Every structure is written in structure tokens, then in C-alpha cells.
mmCIF file of C-alpha atoms in Angstrom:
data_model
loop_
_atom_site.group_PDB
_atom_site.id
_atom_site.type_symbol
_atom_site.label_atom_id
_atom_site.label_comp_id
_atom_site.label_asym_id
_atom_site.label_seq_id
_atom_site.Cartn_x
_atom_site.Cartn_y
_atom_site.Cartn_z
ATOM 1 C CA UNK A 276 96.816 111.250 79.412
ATOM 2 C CA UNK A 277 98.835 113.921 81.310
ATOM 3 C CA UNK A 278 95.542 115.643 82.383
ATOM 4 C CA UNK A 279 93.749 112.094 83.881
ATOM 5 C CA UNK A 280 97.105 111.616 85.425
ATOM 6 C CA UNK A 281 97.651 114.416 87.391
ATOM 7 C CA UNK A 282 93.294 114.490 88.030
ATOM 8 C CA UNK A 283 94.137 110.741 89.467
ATOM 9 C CA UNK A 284 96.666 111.724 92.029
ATOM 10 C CA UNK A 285 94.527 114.754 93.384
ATOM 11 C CA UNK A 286 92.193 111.665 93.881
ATOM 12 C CA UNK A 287 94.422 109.054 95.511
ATOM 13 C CA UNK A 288 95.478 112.037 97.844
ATOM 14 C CA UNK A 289 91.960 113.292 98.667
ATOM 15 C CA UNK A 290 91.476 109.754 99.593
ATOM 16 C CA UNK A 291 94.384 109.437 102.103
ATOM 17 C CA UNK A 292 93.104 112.218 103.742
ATOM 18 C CA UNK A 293 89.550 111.291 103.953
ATOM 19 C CA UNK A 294 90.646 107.843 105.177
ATOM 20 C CA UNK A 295 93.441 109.495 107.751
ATOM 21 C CA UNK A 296 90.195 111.282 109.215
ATOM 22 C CA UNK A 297 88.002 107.940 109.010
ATOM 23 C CA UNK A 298 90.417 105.590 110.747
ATOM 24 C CA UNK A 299 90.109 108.844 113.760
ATOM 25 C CA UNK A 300 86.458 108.326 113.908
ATOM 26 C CA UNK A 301 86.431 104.598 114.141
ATOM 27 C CA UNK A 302 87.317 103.084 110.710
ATOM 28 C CA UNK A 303 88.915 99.572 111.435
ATOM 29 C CA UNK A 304 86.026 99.282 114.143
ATOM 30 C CA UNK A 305 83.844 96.477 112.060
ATOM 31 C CA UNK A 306 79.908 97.013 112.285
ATOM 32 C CA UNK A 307 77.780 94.676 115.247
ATOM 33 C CA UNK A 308 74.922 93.114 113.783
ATOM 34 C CA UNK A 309 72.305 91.626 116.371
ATOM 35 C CA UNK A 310 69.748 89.460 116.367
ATOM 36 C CA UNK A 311 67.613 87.272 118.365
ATOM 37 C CA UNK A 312 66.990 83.507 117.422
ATOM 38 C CA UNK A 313 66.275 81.624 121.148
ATOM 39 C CA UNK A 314 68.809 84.089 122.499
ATOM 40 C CA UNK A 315 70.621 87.556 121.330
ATOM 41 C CA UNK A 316 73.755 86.532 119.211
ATOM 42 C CA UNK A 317 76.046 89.803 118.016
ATOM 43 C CA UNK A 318 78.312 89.589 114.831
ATOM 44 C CA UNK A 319 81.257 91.721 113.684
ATOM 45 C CA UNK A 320 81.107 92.492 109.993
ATOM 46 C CA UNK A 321 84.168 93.670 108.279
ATOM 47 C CA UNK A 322 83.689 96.333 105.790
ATOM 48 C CA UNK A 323 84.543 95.274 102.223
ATOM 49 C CA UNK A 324 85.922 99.062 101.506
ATOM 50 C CA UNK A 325 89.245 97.362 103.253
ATOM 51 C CA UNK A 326 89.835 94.672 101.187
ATOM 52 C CA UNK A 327 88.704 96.534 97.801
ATOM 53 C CA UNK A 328 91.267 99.522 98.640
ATOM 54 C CA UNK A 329 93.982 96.598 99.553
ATOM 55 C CA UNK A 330 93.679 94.771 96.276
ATOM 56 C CA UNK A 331 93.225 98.063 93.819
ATOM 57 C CA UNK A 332 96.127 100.055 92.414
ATOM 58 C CA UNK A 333 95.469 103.360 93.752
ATOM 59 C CA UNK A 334 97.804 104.108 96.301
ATOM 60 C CA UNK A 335 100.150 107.073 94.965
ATOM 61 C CA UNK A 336 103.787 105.312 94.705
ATOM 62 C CA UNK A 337 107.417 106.459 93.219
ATOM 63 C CA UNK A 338 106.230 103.619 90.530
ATOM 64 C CA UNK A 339 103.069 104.727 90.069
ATOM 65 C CA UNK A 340 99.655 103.620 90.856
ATOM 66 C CA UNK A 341 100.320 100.620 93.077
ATOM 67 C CA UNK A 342 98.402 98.248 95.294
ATOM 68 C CA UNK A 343 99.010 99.287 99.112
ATOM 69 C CA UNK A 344 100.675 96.380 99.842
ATOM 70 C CA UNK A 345 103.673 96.590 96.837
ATOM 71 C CA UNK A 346 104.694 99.856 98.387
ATOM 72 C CA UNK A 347 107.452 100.768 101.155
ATOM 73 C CA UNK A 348 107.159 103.471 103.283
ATOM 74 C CA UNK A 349 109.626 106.037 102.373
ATOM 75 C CA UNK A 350 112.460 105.291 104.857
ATOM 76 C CA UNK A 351 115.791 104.915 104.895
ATOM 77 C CA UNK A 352 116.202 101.688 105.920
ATOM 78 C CA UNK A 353 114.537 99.948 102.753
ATOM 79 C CA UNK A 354 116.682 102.366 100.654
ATOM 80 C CA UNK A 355 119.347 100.914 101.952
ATOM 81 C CA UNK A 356 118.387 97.218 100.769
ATOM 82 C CA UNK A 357 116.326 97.993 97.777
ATOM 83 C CA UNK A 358 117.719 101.522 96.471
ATOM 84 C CA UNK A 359 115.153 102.462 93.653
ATOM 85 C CA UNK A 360 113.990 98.935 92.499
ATOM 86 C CA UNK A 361 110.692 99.139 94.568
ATOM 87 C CA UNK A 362 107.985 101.661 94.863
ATOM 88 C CA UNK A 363 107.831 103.807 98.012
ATOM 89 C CA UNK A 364 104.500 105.870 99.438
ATOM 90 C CA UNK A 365 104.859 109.352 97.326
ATOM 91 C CA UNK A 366 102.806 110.652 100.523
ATOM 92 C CA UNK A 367 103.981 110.762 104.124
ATOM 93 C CA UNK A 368 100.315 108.662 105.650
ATOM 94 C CA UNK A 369 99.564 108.186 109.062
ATOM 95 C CA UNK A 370 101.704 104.884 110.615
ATOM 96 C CA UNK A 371 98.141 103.727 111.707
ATOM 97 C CA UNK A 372 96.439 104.086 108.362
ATOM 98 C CA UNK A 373 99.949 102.744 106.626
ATOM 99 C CA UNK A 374 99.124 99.711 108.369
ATOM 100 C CA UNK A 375 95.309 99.349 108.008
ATOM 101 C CA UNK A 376 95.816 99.711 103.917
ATOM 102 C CA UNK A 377 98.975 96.721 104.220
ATOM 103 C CA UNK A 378 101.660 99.710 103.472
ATOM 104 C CA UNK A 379 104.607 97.812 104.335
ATOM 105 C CA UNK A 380 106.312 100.078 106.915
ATOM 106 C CA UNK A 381 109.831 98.474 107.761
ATOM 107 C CA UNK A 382 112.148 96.059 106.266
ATOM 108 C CA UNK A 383 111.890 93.280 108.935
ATOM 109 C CA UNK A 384 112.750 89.699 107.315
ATOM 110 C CA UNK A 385 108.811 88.776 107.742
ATOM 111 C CA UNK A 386 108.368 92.024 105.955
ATOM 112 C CA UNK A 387 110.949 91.176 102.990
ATOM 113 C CA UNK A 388 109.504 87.558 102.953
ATOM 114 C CA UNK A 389 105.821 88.798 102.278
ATOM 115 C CA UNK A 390 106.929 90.973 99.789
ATOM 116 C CA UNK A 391 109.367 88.464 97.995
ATOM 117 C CA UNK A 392 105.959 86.301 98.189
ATOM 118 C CA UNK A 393 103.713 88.785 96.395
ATOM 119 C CA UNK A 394 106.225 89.315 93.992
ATOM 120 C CA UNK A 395 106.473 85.690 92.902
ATOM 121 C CA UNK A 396 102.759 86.063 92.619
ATOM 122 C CA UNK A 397 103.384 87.746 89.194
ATOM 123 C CA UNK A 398 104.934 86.330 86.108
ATOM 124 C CA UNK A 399 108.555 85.871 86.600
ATOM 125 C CA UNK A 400 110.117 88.104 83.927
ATOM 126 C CA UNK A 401 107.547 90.871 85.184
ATOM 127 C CA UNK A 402 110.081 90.975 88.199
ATOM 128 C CA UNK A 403 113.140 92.578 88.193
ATOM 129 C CA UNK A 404 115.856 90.272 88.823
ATOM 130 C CA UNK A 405 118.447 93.064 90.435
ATOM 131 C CA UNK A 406 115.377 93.306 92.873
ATOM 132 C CA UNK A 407 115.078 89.506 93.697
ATOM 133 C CA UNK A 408 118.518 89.104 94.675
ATOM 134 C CA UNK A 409 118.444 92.454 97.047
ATOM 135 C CA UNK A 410 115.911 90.551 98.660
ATOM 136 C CA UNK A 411 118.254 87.475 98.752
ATOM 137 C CA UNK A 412 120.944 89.429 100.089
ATOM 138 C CA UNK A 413 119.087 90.277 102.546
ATOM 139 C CA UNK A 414 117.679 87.337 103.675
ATOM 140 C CA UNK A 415 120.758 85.762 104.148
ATOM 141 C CA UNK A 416 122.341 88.662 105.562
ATOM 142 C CA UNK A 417 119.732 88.260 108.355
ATOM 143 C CA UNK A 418 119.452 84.527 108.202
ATOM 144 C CA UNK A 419 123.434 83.933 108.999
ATOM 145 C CA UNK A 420 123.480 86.470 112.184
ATOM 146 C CA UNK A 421 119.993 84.541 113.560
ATOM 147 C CA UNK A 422 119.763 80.882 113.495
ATOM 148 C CA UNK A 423 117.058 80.579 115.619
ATOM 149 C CA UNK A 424 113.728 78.792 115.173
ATOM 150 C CA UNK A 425 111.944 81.441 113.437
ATOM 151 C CA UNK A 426 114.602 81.907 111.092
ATOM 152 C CA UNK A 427 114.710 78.449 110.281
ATOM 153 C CA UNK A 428 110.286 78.492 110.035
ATOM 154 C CA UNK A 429 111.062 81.588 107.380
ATOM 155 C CA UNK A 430 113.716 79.822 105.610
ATOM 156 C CA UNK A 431 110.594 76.836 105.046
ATOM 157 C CA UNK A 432 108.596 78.965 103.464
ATOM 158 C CA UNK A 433 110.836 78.687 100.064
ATOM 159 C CA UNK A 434 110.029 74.906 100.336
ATOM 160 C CA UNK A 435 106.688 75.371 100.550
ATOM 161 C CA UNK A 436 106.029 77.921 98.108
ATOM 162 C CA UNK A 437 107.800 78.874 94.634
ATOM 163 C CA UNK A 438 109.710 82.436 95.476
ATOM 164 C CA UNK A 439 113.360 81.276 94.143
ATOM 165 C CA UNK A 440 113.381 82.996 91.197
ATOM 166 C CA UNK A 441 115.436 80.924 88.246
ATOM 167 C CA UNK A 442 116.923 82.609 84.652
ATOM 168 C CA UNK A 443 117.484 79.569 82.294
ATOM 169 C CA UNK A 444 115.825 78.409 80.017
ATOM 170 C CA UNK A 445 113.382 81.547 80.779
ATOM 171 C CA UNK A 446 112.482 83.431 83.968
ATOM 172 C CA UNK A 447 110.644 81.233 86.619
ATOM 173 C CA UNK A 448 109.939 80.533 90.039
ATOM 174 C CA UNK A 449 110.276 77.687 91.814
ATOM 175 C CA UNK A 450 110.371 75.466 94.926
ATOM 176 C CA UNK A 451 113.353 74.801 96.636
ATOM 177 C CA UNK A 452 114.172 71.011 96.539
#
């Protein structure tokens, strides 16, 4: 197991760096497809490499394998609000390439909120309750010292989607009332 472990992070990091020198020759660019039919009509087509390396637990994180878009860059700031309760890039990655894959970069509210959402994605006592109320710490940290429209359009987003994250009877999430 210690053998295909260490042979799958000299993967996930040969990967980085063959998709560090991909994004430089054009990467994100998606592929034009013309044809004629009365006149010439040209279509972008996303790749579905994107999406498939979004969605798959590869990406080398303190926790592991993770999906890109469960993992912090490795910057102080999000230490500061989530200390060692979330996975952070074991690799320093191009910003541009970070952000292509869905690495969260920063710890921006709309940042936090996304993240708080994928999290209540998963069962709620697969979630780590000291991390859900970081988040909420945080969130209303931010939320008191802004009152302005956006804040209040991020506070709707707990009525319109389950992320408060409940202990009793058992671990749930729900909508706020």
C-alpha cells in the first residue's frame, strides 16, 4: 500500500507539471469546430479533461488525495481561519493553473461559502464539526463588519440551500427557517 502510495504522488505531481506546461501552450483555449449549413457557423467545445480532473481525487493534498476543489492553497490566511481541519495543495502550482483545476486560492466569504456548500454536499457526520463552525466564525466575522447587499445575497444562500449543520438527534444539515 506504501509502494502504490508513494507511485501515486510521483503521478499527481508529473501531472501538475505537464498541465503547468499545457495551460502555457493554450490549455483553457476550448477547440473551434466549423461547419457550413446555409452559412459558416463556428462552435467552442470545452474539453472534458477539465471537468474529469475537477471531479476526481487526485490532486496531492495535506489530507490526501482530494478533489481540486476541497483543497486550499497553502497560505496563511486560511491557516488562520481553518488551522489544520482542511486540506491544503502539498505542491506550490501555478496561480493560473490553481484556478483552472477550482483550487480554492483565498479565503474570501464567496470562497468560504462555496466551500461550506460542497461540504454540506457530503453526509453530515462525514464533516467535521470544529470545521463547520470555523467557517461560521467566519462568516459572521465578515458578515457583521459588511452589511451591504452582497452580504445580505450570501447570507440567502443558507435559506435556499441546507449548509447549517445541526447535532441532535444525529448530524444533519438543514435550511434555515
Amino acid at each position: 500500500s506504501g509502494r502504490s502510495d508513494a507511485a501515486n504522488r510521483h503521478r499527481s505531481k508529473a501531472l501538475l507539471r505537464w498541465l503547468e506546461r499545457a495551460l502555457g501552450l493554450g490549455l483553457q483555449r476550448p477547440a473551434w469546430y466549423s461547419y457550413h449549413y446555409r452559412r459558416w457557423f463556428d462552435i467552442g467545445i470545452e474539453s472534458d479533461s477539465r471537468r474529469i480532473l475537477q471531479t476526481a481525487a487526485w490532486f496531492p493534498s495535506t489530507q490526501g488525495f482530494r478533489r481540486p476543489g476541497e483543497v486550499f492553497l497553502n497560505r496563511k490566511e486560511a491557516h488562520e481561519i481553518f488551522g489544520d481541519t482542511v486540506p491544503y495543495a502539498a505542491e506550490t502550482i501555478d496561480p493560473r493553473l490553481a484556478e483552472w483545476l477550482g483550487v480554492r486560492q483565498s479565503a474570501t466569504v464567496s470562497e468560504v461559502l462555496g466551500y461550506l456548500g460542497q461540504l454540506a454536499e457530503r453526509p453530515a457526520e462525514e464533516v467535521s464539526a470544529t470545521l463547520v463552525q470555523r467557517i461560521y466564525t467566519f462568516l459572521m466575522e465578515r458578515w457583521r463588519a459588511d452589511d451591504s447587499s452582497g452580504s445580505r445575497e450570501d447570507r440567502g444562500q443558507f435559506a435556499q440551500r441546507p449548509m447549517i449543520r445541526v447535532e441532535h438527534p444525529t448530524a444533519k444539515w438543514v435550511l434555515r427557517d
